Amino acid sequence: MFETLQTVPVIFYKALARVVLQLEEGNNLEEGWRLMKSVTVLITDWCPHCKRAIAWIDEVKQENPKYKDIKVEIIDEEKNPAIAKQYNYYYVPTYYVEKRKIFEGGTTKDIVRKVFEEAIKN
């Protein structure tokens, strides 16, 4: 848990830096804050759907440049039970965008794309 707490400020400052860059490039504040939305995926090590989901996340980010700046946090529910308990879900993988559940259960590459689209929505 201590490691997670240490990375939060770094993640926040990196996201804030992206917002500042967006503003300097003439984009509006709403556009800059949009880039700060993150995706959280709850998984387990033994879940075959989770392994495919993680691979698809990487593939989809590489296929489409508009997804490259989306921060994806992977939480293994068995290694981080205290964090996982903060989420309301039953099946893995489960996808959240800014604490809002988008999809739960067996997944496809298209579902990963839909989750990313939710993350970049205004």
mmCIF file of N, CA and C in Angstrom:
data_model
loop_
_atom_site.group_PDB
_atom_site.id
_atom_site.type_symbol
_atom_site.label_atom_id
_atom_site.label_comp_id
_atom_site.label_asym_id
_atom_site.label_seq_id
_atom_site.Cartn_x
_atom_site.Cartn_y
_atom_site.Cartn_z
ATOM 1 N N MET A 1 0.819 -1.191 0.000
ATOM 2 C CA MET A 1 0.000 0.000 0.000
ATOM 3 C C MET A 1 0.866 1.259 0.000
ATOM 4 N N PHE A 2 1.989 1.230 0.719
ATOM 5 C CA PHE A 2 2.872 2.387 0.772
ATOM 6 C C PHE A 2 3.373 2.753 -0.614
ATOM 7 N N GLU A 3 3.687 1.713 -1.434
ATOM 8 C CA GLU A 3 4.149 1.992 -2.793
ATOM 9 C C GLU A 3 3.083 2.736 -3.585
ATOM 10 N N THR A 4 1.829 2.329 -3.423
ATOM 11 C CA THR A 4 0.732 2.998 -4.122
ATOM 12 C C THR A 4 0.632 4.452 -3.706
ATOM 13 N N LEU A 5 0.743 4.708 -2.406
ATOM 14 C CA LEU A 5 0.657 6.079 -1.921
ATOM 15 C C LEU A 5 1.798 6.936 -2.451
ATOM 16 N N GLN A 6 2.967 6.338 -2.610
ATOM 17 C CA GLN A 6 4.099 7.102 -3.133
ATOM 18 C C GLN A 6 3.904 7.460 -4.599
ATOM 19 N N THR A 7 3.241 6.595 -5.367
ATOM 20 C CA THR A 7 3.100 6.865 -6.796
ATOM 21 C C THR A 7 1.976 7.840 -7.105
ATOM 22 N N VAL A 8 1.036 8.004 -6.203
ATOM 23 C CA VAL A 8 -0.090 8.906 -6.468
ATOM 24 C C VAL A 8 0.372 10.317 -6.802
ATOM 25 N N PRO A 9 1.264 10.931 -6.000
ATOM 26 C CA PRO A 9 1.698 12.284 -6.363
ATOM 27 C C PRO A 9 2.377 12.337 -7.729
ATOM 28 N N VAL A 10 3.172 11.330 -8.061
ATOM 29 C CA VAL A 10 3.852 11.312 -9.352
ATOM 30 C C VAL A 10 2.823 11.249 -10.473
ATOM 31 N N ILE A 11 1.844 10.376 -10.332
ATOM 32 C CA ILE A 11 0.797 10.251 -11.344
ATOM 33 C C ILE A 11 0.031 11.559 -11.477
ATOM 34 N N PHE A 12 -0.309 12.167 -10.350
ATOM 35 C CA PHE A 12 -1.043 13.430 -10.373
ATOM 36 C C PHE A 12 -0.241 14.510 -11.086
ATOM 37 N N TYR A 13 1.042 14.633 -10.749
ATOM 38 C CA TYR A 13 1.854 15.684 -11.354
ATOM 39 C C TYR A 13 2.074 15.444 -12.845
ATOM 40 N N LYS A 14 2.199 14.180 -13.251
ATOM 41 C CA LYS A 14 2.324 13.894 -14.684
ATOM 42 C C LYS A 14 1.047 14.297 -15.416
ATOM 43 N N ALA A 15 -0.092 13.974 -14.826
ATOM 44 C CA ALA A 15 -1.370 14.341 -15.440
ATOM 45 C C ALA A 15 -1.523 15.853 -15.486
ATOM 46 N N LEU A 16 -1.149 16.516 -14.411
ATOM 47 C CA LEU A 16 -1.231 17.969 -14.365
ATOM 48 C C LEU A 16 -0.318 18.593 -15.419
ATOM 49 N N ALA A 17 0.851 18.008 -15.616
ATOM 50 C CA ALA A 17 1.769 18.511 -16.639
ATOM 51 C C ALA A 17 1.137 18.394 -18.025
ATOM 52 N N ARG A 18 0.396 17.288 -18.280
ATOM 53 C CA ARG A 18 -0.287 17.147 -19.572
ATOM 54 C C ARG A 18 -1.334 18.233 -19.750
ATOM 55 N N VAL A 19 -2.032 18.574 -18.675
ATOM 56 C CA VAL A 19 -3.043 19.634 -18.740
ATOM 57 C C VAL A 19 -2.380 20.958 -19.086
ATOM 58 N N VAL A 20 -1.280 21.266 -18.432
ATOM 59 C CA VAL A 20 -0.562 22.516 -18.691
ATOM 60 C C VAL A 20 -0.100 22.560 -20.143
ATOM 61 N N LEU A 21 0.428 21.444 -20.645
ATOM 62 C CA LEU A 21 0.861 21.408 -22.044
ATOM 63 C C LEU A 21 -0.315 21.648 -22.987
ATOM 64 N N GLN A 22 -1.465 21.067 -22.679
ATOM 65 C CA GLN A 22 -2.648 21.291 -23.506
ATOM 66 C C GLN A 22 -3.022 22.767 -23.520
ATOM 67 N N LEU A 23 -2.968 23.401 -22.364
ATOM 68 C CA LEU A 23 -3.301 24.826 -22.282
ATOM 69 C C LEU A 23 -2.296 25.668 -23.054
ATOM 70 N N GLU A 24 -1.012 25.320 -22.945
ATOM 71 C CA GLU A 24 0.021 26.067 -23.663
ATOM 72 C C GLU A 24 -0.133 25.919 -25.174
ATOM 73 N N GLU A 25 -0.677 24.773 -25.609
ATOM 74 C CA GLU A 25 -0.874 24.550 -27.039
ATOM 75 C C GLU A 25 -2.162 25.189 -27.544
ATOM 76 N N GLY A 26 -2.849 25.914 -26.678
ATOM 77 C CA GLY A 26 -4.045 26.631 -27.098
ATOM 78 C C GLY A 26 -5.340 25.871 -26.919
ATOM 79 N N ASN A 27 -5.290 24.687 -26.340
ATOM 80 C CA ASN A 27 -6.519 23.939 -26.087
ATOM 81 C C ASN A 27 -7.196 24.492 -24.842
ATOM 82 N N ASN A 28 -8.477 24.276 -24.734
ATOM 83 C CA ASN A 28 -9.191 24.805 -23.574
ATOM 84 C C ASN A 28 -8.985 23.913 -22.350
ATOM 85 N N LEU A 29 -9.384 24.414 -21.202
ATOM 86 C CA LEU A 29 -9.177 23.694 -19.948
ATOM 87 C C LEU A 29 -9.912 22.361 -19.943
ATOM 88 N N GLU A 30 -11.105 22.343 -20.496
ATOM 89 C CA GLU A 30 -11.870 21.096 -20.536
ATOM 90 C C GLU A 30 -11.102 20.007 -21.282
ATOM 91 N N GLU A 31 -10.472 20.372 -22.383
ATOM 92 C CA GLU A 31 -9.676 19.415 -23.152
ATOM 93 C C GLU A 31 -8.509 18.903 -22.320
ATOM 94 N N GLY A 32 -7.873 19.770 -21.592
ATOM 95 C CA GLY A 32 -6.746 19.354 -20.757
ATOM 96 C C GLY A 32 -7.163 18.411 -19.655
ATOM 97 N N TRP A 33 -8.257 18.720 -18.986
ATOM 98 C CA TRP A 33 -8.710 17.841 -17.901
ATOM 99 C C TRP A 33 -9.206 16.514 -18.439
ATOM 100 N N ARG A 34 -9.722 16.495 -19.663
ATOM 101 C CA ARG A 34 -10.188 15.251 -20.269
ATOM 102 C C ARG A 34 -9.073 14.218 -20.312
ATOM 103 N N LEU A 35 -7.869 14.680 -20.531
ATOM 104 C CA LEU A 35 -6.741 13.763 -20.619
ATOM 105 C C LEU A 35 -6.412 13.102 -19.285
ATOM 106 N N MET A 36 -6.942 13.620 -18.210
ATOM 107 C CA MET A 36 -6.621 13.060 -16.904
ATOM 108 C C MET A 36 -7.481 11.856 -16.533
ATOM 109 N N LYS A 37 -8.528 11.548 -17.285
ATOM 110 C CA LYS A 37 -9.353 10.396 -16.960
ATOM 111 C C LYS A 37 -8.515 9.130 -17.049
ATOM 112 N N SER A 38 -8.729 8.250 -16.090
ATOM 113 C CA SER A 38 -7.958 7.015 -16.084
ATOM 114 C C SER A 38 -8.888 5.814 -16.080
ATOM 115 N N VAL A 39 -8.332 4.692 -16.483
ATOM 116 C CA VAL A 39 -9.051 3.426 -16.502
ATOM 117 C C VAL A 39 -8.462 2.544 -15.411
ATOM 118 N N THR A 40 -9.328 1.939 -14.627
ATOM 119 C CA THR A 40 -8.908 0.973 -13.618
ATOM 120 C C THR A 40 -9.485 -0.373 -14.020
ATOM 121 N N VAL A 41 -8.631 -1.400 -13.988
ATOM 122 C CA VAL A 41 -9.067 -2.745 -14.340
ATOM 123 C C VAL A 41 -8.768 -3.662 -13.167
ATOM 124 N N LEU A 42 -9.802 -4.316 -12.665
ATOM 125 C CA LEU A 42 -9.632 -5.284 -11.586
ATOM 126 C C LEU A 42 -9.495 -6.673 -12.196
ATOM 127 N N ILE A 43 -8.469 -7.399 -11.746
ATOM 128 C CA ILE A 43 -8.140 -8.702 -12.325
ATOM 129 C C ILE A 43 -7.756 -9.686 -11.225
ATOM 130 N N THR A 44 -7.475 -10.934 -11.648
ATOM 131 C CA THR A 44 -6.767 -11.913 -10.831
ATOM 132 C C THR A 44 -5.703 -12.544 -11.723
ATOM 133 N N ASP A 45 -4.671 -13.109 -11.103
ATOM 134 C CA ASP A 45 -3.595 -13.751 -11.872
ATOM 135 C C ASP A 45 -4.066 -14.977 -12.643
ATOM 136 N N TRP A 46 -4.984 -15.710 -12.081
ATOM 137 C CA TRP A 46 -5.395 -16.988 -12.657
ATOM 138 C C TRP A 46 -6.492 -16.871 -13.717
ATOM 139 N N CYS A 47 -7.055 -15.709 -13.894
ATOM 140 C CA CYS A 47 -8.196 -15.512 -14.798
ATOM 141 C C CYS A 47 -7.734 -15.410 -16.261
ATOM 142 N N PRO A 48 -8.168 -16.351 -17.134
ATOM 143 C CA PRO A 48 -7.758 -16.276 -18.542
ATOM 144 C C PRO A 48 -8.322 -15.042 -19.258
ATOM 145 N N HIS A 49 -9.529 -14.619 -18.878
ATOM 146 C CA HIS A 49 -10.114 -13.412 -19.482
ATOM 147 C C HIS A 49 -9.285 -12.176 -19.133
ATOM 148 N N CYS A 50 -8.749 -12.158 -17.913
ATOM 149 C CA CYS A 50 -7.931 -11.021 -17.463
ATOM 150 C C CYS A 50 -6.633 -10.939 -18.254
ATOM 151 N N LYS A 51 -6.019 -12.087 -18.492
ATOM 152 C CA LYS A 51 -4.765 -12.105 -19.254
ATOM 153 C C LYS A 51 -4.992 -11.584 -20.668
ATOM 154 N N ARG A 52 -6.098 -12.011 -21.281
ATOM 155 C CA ARG A 52 -6.413 -11.505 -22.627
ATOM 156 C C ARG A 52 -6.714 -10.009 -22.579
ATOM 157 N N ALA A 53 -7.426 -9.585 -21.556
ATOM 158 C CA ALA A 53 -7.776 -8.162 -21.432
ATOM 159 C C ALA A 53 -6.526 -7.298 -21.348
ATOM 160 N N ILE A 54 -5.550 -7.730 -20.560
ATOM 161 C CA ILE A 54 -4.307 -6.964 -20.419
ATOM 162 C C ILE A 54 -3.582 -6.883 -21.761
ATOM 163 N N ALA A 55 -3.540 -7.994 -22.481
ATOM 164 C CA ALA A 55 -2.897 -7.986 -23.802
ATOM 165 C C ALA A 55 -3.645 -7.056 -24.756
ATOM 166 N N TRP A 56 -4.966 -7.094 -24.724
ATOM 167 C CA TRP A 56 -5.763 -6.238 -25.606
ATOM 168 C C TRP A 56 -5.613 -4.765 -25.256
ATOM 169 N N ILE A 57 -5.463 -4.462 -23.986
ATOM 170 C CA ILE A 57 -5.240 -3.067 -23.581
ATOM 171 C C ILE A 57 -3.994 -2.532 -24.265
ATOM 172 N N ASP A 58 -2.910 -3.312 -24.209
ATOM 173 C CA ASP A 58 -1.662 -2.893 -24.859
ATOM 174 C C ASP A 58 -1.835 -2.772 -26.372
ATOM 175 N N GLU A 59 -2.496 -3.754 -26.978
ATOM 176 C CA GLU A 59 -2.699 -3.731 -28.430
ATOM 177 C C GLU A 59 -3.519 -2.520 -28.872
ATOM 178 N N VAL A 60 -4.616 -2.273 -28.182
ATOM 179 C CA VAL A 60 -5.500 -1.168 -28.561
ATOM 180 C C VAL A 60 -4.786 0.169 -28.398
ATOM 181 N N LYS A 61 -3.987 0.304 -27.339
ATOM 182 C CA LYS A 61 -3.233 1.553 -27.150
ATOM 183 C C LYS A 61 -2.222 1.757 -28.275
ATOM 184 N N GLN A 62 -1.614 0.665 -28.751
ATOM 185 C CA GLN A 62 -0.642 0.772 -29.840
ATOM 186 C C GLN A 62 -1.319 1.024 -31.184
ATOM 187 N N GLU A 63 -2.514 0.476 -31.366
ATOM 188 C CA GLU A 63 -3.229 0.630 -32.637
ATOM 189 C C GLU A 63 -3.765 2.039 -32.864
ATOM 190 N N ASN A 64 -4.125 2.713 -31.794
ATOM 191 C CA ASN A 64 -4.769 4.016 -31.957
ATOM 192 C C ASN A 64 -4.085 5.066 -31.086
ATOM 193 N N PRO A 65 -3.429 6.045 -31.698
ATOM 194 C CA PRO A 65 -2.698 7.061 -30.941
ATOM 195 C C PRO A 65 -3.570 7.884 -29.991
ATOM 196 N N LYS A 66 -4.870 7.981 -30.250
ATOM 197 C CA LYS A 66 -5.704 8.786 -29.354
ATOM 198 C C LYS A 66 -5.862 8.141 -27.978
ATOM 199 N N TYR A 67 -5.502 6.867 -27.857
ATOM 200 C CA TYR A 67 -5.593 6.180 -26.567
ATOM 201 C C TYR A 67 -4.269 6.145 -25.801
ATOM 202 N N LYS A 68 -3.189 6.591 -26.420
ATOM 203 C CA LYS A 68 -1.861 6.393 -25.826
ATOM 204 C C LYS A 68 -1.671 7.085 -24.482
ATOM 205 N N ASP A 69 -2.352 8.194 -24.225
ATOM 206 C CA ASP A 69 -2.170 8.922 -22.968
ATOM 207 C C ASP A 69 -3.130 8.494 -21.862
ATOM 208 N N ILE A 70 -3.977 7.524 -22.150
ATOM 209 C CA ILE A 70 -4.899 7.053 -21.114
ATOM 210 C C ILE A 70 -4.111 6.238 -20.099
ATOM 211 N N LYS A 71 -4.222 6.649 -18.851
ATOM 212 C CA LYS A 71 -3.555 5.916 -17.778
ATOM 213 C C LYS A 71 -4.417 4.709 -17.425
ATOM 214 N N VAL A 72 -3.799 3.533 -17.401
ATOM 215 C CA VAL A 72 -4.503 2.309 -17.042
ATOM 216 C C VAL A 72 -3.856 1.747 -15.785
ATOM 217 N N GLU A 73 -4.663 1.594 -14.748
ATOM 218 C CA GLU A 73 -4.193 1.011 -13.495
ATOM 219 C C GLU A 73 -4.777 -0.389 -13.381
ATOM 220 N N ILE A 74 -3.907 -1.382 -13.258
ATOM 221 C CA ILE A 74 -4.325 -2.770 -13.106
ATOM 222 C C ILE A 74 -4.254 -3.113 -11.622
ATOM 223 N N ILE A 75 -5.361 -3.586 -11.064
ATOM 224 C CA ILE A 75 -5.396 -3.961 -9.650
ATOM 225 C C ILE A 75 -5.711 -5.448 -9.553
ATOM 226 N N ASP A 76 -4.774 -6.213 -9.030
ATOM 227 C CA ASP A 76 -4.997 -7.633 -8.769
ATOM 228 C C ASP A 76 -5.727 -7.738 -7.440
ATOM 229 N N GLU A 77 -6.954 -8.240 -7.474
ATOM 230 C CA GLU A 77 -7.780 -8.261 -6.265
ATOM 231 C C GLU A 77 -7.206 -9.144 -5.165
ATOM 232 N N GLU A 78 -6.413 -10.144 -5.526
ATOM 233 C CA GLU A 78 -5.841 -11.029 -4.513
ATOM 234 C C GLU A 78 -4.580 -10.438 -3.887
ATOM 235 N N LYS A 79 -3.854 -9.649 -4.640
ATOM 236 C CA LYS A 79 -2.643 -9.010 -4.109
ATOM 237 C C LYS A 79 -2.955 -7.696 -3.411
ATOM 238 N N ASN A 80 -4.071 -7.077 -3.765
ATOM 239 C CA ASN A 80 -4.467 -5.783 -3.189
ATOM 240 C C ASN A 80 -5.927 -5.818 -2.737
ATOM 241 N N PRO A 81 -6.271 -6.695 -1.790
ATOM 242 C CA PRO A 81 -7.681 -6.826 -1.399
ATOM 243 C C PRO A 81 -8.278 -5.556 -0.796
ATOM 244 N N ALA A 82 -7.483 -4.791 -0.076
ATOM 245 C CA ALA A 82 -8.011 -3.560 0.539
ATOM 246 C C ALA A 82 -8.429 -2.554 -0.530
ATOM 247 N N ILE A 83 -7.659 -2.470 -1.595
ATOM 248 C CA ILE A 83 -8.002 -1.561 -2.690
ATOM 249 C C ILE A 83 -9.200 -2.113 -3.464
ATOM 250 N N ALA A 84 -9.185 -3.416 -3.744
ATOM 251 C CA ALA A 84 -10.267 -4.034 -4.514
ATOM 252 C C ALA A 84 -11.615 -3.896 -3.811
ATOM 253 N N LYS A 85 -11.614 -3.926 -2.493
ATOM 254 C CA LYS A 85 -12.868 -3.810 -1.732
ATOM 255 C C LYS A 85 -13.530 -2.443 -1.897
ATOM 256 N N GLN A 86 -12.803 -1.479 -2.393
ATOM 257 C CA GLN A 86 -13.363 -0.144 -2.603
ATOM 258 C C GLN A 86 -14.256 -0.091 -3.848
ATOM 259 N N TYR A 87 -14.245 -1.165 -4.632
ATOM 260 C CA TYR A 87 -15.008 -1.220 -5.878
ATOM 261 C C TYR A 87 -16.168 -2.201 -5.741
ATOM 262 N N ASN A 88 -17.266 -1.907 -6.415
ATOM 263 C CA ASN A 88 -18.447 -2.753 -6.391
ATOM 264 C C ASN A 88 -18.469 -3.600 -7.664
ATOM 265 N N TYR A 89 -18.038 -4.845 -7.557
ATOM 266 C CA TYR A 89 -18.008 -5.741 -8.713
ATOM 267 C C TYR A 89 -18.068 -7.185 -8.229
ATOM 268 N N TYR A 90 -18.335 -8.096 -9.161
ATOM 269 C CA TYR A 90 -18.371 -9.510 -8.828
ATOM 270 C C TYR A 90 -17.421 -10.307 -9.713
ATOM 271 N N TYR A 91 -17.390 -9.988 -11.014
ATOM 272 C CA TYR A 91 -16.572 -10.728 -11.966
ATOM 273 C C TYR A 91 -15.339 -9.924 -12.362
ATOM 274 N N VAL A 92 -14.308 -10.654 -12.786
ATOM 275 C CA VAL A 92 -13.120 -10.016 -13.347
ATOM 276 C C VAL A 92 -12.970 -10.490 -14.784
ATOM 277 N N PRO A 93 -12.399 -9.678 -15.640
ATOM 278 C CA PRO A 93 -11.971 -8.307 -15.391
ATOM 279 C C PRO A 93 -13.168 -7.355 -15.302
ATOM 280 N N THR A 94 -12.982 -6.318 -14.512
ATOM 281 C CA THR A 94 -13.967 -5.247 -14.421
ATOM 282 C C THR A 94 -13.259 -3.933 -14.716
ATOM 283 N N TYR A 95 -13.880 -3.128 -15.562
ATOM 284 C CA TYR A 95 -13.299 -1.862 -16.006
ATOM 285 C C TYR A 95 -14.045 -0.687 -15.389
ATOM 286 N N TYR A 96 -13.285 0.260 -14.879
ATOM 287 C CA TYR A 96 -13.837 1.514 -14.358
ATOM 288 C C TYR A 96 -13.159 2.677 -15.066
ATOM 289 N N VAL A 97 -13.919 3.725 -15.297
ATOM 290 C CA VAL A 97 -13.358 4.999 -15.749
ATOM 291 C C VAL A 97 -13.717 6.000 -14.671
ATOM 292 N N GLU A 98 -12.693 6.505 -13.996
ATOM 293 C CA GLU A 98 -12.906 7.472 -12.912
ATOM 294 C C GLU A 98 -13.953 6.976 -11.911
ATOM 295 N N LYS A 99 -13.769 5.771 -11.408
ATOM 296 C CA LYS A 99 -14.636 5.167 -10.372
ATOM 297 C C LYS A 99 -16.038 4.824 -10.864
ATOM 298 N N ARG A 100 -16.289 4.916 -12.170
ATOM 299 C CA ARG A 100 -17.592 4.554 -12.736
ATOM 300 C C ARG A 100 -17.429 3.247 -13.507
ATOM 301 N N LYS A 101 -18.185 2.221 -13.088
ATOM 302 C CA LYS A 101 -18.065 0.916 -13.737
ATOM 303 C C LYS A 101 -18.570 1.010 -15.173
ATOM 304 N N ILE A 102 -17.728 0.507 -16.097
ATOM 305 C CA ILE A 102 -18.071 0.528 -17.513
ATOM 306 C C ILE A 102 -18.444 -0.872 -17.997
ATOM 307 N N PHE A 103 -17.682 -1.873 -17.564
ATOM 308 C CA PHE A 103 -17.939 -3.239 -18.013
ATOM 309 C C PHE A 103 -17.394 -4.224 -16.995
ATOM 310 N N GLU A 104 -18.090 -5.375 -16.875
ATOM 311 C CA GLU A 104 -17.685 -6.403 -15.917
ATOM 312 C C GLU A 104 -17.817 -7.779 -16.564
ATOM 313 N N GLY A 105 -16.780 -8.601 -16.423
ATOM 314 C CA GLY A 105 -16.826 -9.980 -16.899
ATOM 315 C C GLY A 105 -16.001 -10.197 -18.149
ATOM 316 N N GLY A 106 -16.219 -11.374 -18.779
ATOM 317 C CA GLY A 106 -15.490 -11.722 -19.993
ATOM 318 C C GLY A 106 -15.504 -10.576 -20.981
ATOM 319 N N THR A 107 -14.404 -10.379 -21.654
ATOM 320 C CA THR A 107 -14.245 -9.168 -22.455
ATOM 321 C C THR A 107 -13.759 -9.486 -23.863
ATOM 322 N N THR A 108 -13.832 -8.491 -24.711
ATOM 323 C CA THR A 108 -13.310 -8.585 -26.074
ATOM 324 C C THR A 108 -12.463 -7.338 -26.343
ATOM 325 N N LYS A 109 -11.779 -7.364 -27.455
ATOM 326 C CA LYS A 109 -10.982 -6.199 -27.844
ATOM 327 C C LYS A 109 -11.886 -4.991 -28.092
ATOM 328 N N ASP A 110 -13.076 -5.229 -28.633
ATOM 329 C CA ASP A 110 -14.024 -4.128 -28.858
ATOM 330 C C ASP A 110 -14.480 -3.504 -27.543
ATOM 331 N N ILE A 111 -14.625 -4.307 -26.520
ATOM 332 C CA ILE A 111 -15.008 -3.767 -25.210
ATOM 333 C C ILE A 111 -13.900 -2.872 -24.676
ATOM 334 N N VAL A 112 -12.648 -3.277 -24.861
ATOM 335 C CA VAL A 112 -11.523 -2.436 -24.435
ATOM 336 C C VAL A 112 -11.591 -1.096 -25.162
ATOM 337 N N ARG A 113 -11.880 -1.117 -26.451
ATOM 338 C CA ARG A 113 -12.016 0.135 -27.212
ATOM 339 C C ARG A 113 -13.138 1.005 -26.642
ATOM 340 N N LYS A 114 -14.268 0.389 -26.314
ATOM 341 C CA LYS A 114 -15.395 1.143 -25.752
ATOM 342 C C LYS A 114 -15.032 1.758 -24.402
ATOM 343 N N VAL A 115 -14.284 1.020 -23.598
ATOM 344 C CA VAL A 115 -13.832 1.558 -22.307
ATOM 345 C C VAL A 115 -12.940 2.768 -22.550
ATOM 346 N N PHE A 116 -12.011 2.653 -23.488
ATOM 347 C CA PHE A 116 -11.123 3.777 -23.801
ATOM 348 C C PHE A 116 -11.906 4.967 -24.346
ATOM 349 N N GLU A 117 -12.929 4.706 -25.150
ATOM 350 C CA GLU A 117 -13.762 5.801 -25.657
ATOM 351 C C GLU A 117 -14.451 6.524 -24.503
ATOM 352 N N GLU A 118 -14.896 5.781 -23.511
ATOM 353 C CA GLU A 118 -15.489 6.405 -22.323
ATOM 354 C C GLU A 118 -14.461 7.272 -21.605
ATOM 355 N N ALA A 119 -13.216 6.812 -21.586
ATOM 356 C CA ALA A 119 -12.159 7.556 -20.890
ATOM 357 C C ALA A 119 -11.822 8.872 -21.581
ATOM 358 N N ILE A 120 -12.020 8.949 -22.899
ATOM 359 C CA ILE A 120 -11.666 10.197 -23.593
ATOM 360 C C ILE A 120 -12.878 11.072 -23.878
ATOM 361 N N LYS A 121 -14.068 10.609 -23.491
ATOM 362 C CA LYS A 121 -15.274 11.422 -23.667
ATOM 363 C C LYS A 121 -15.183 12.699 -22.861
ATOM 364 N N ASN A 122 -15.810 13.744 -23.359
ATOM 365 C CA ASN A 122 -15.887 15.009 -22.609
ATOM 366 C C ASN A 122 -16.826 14.870 -21.444
#
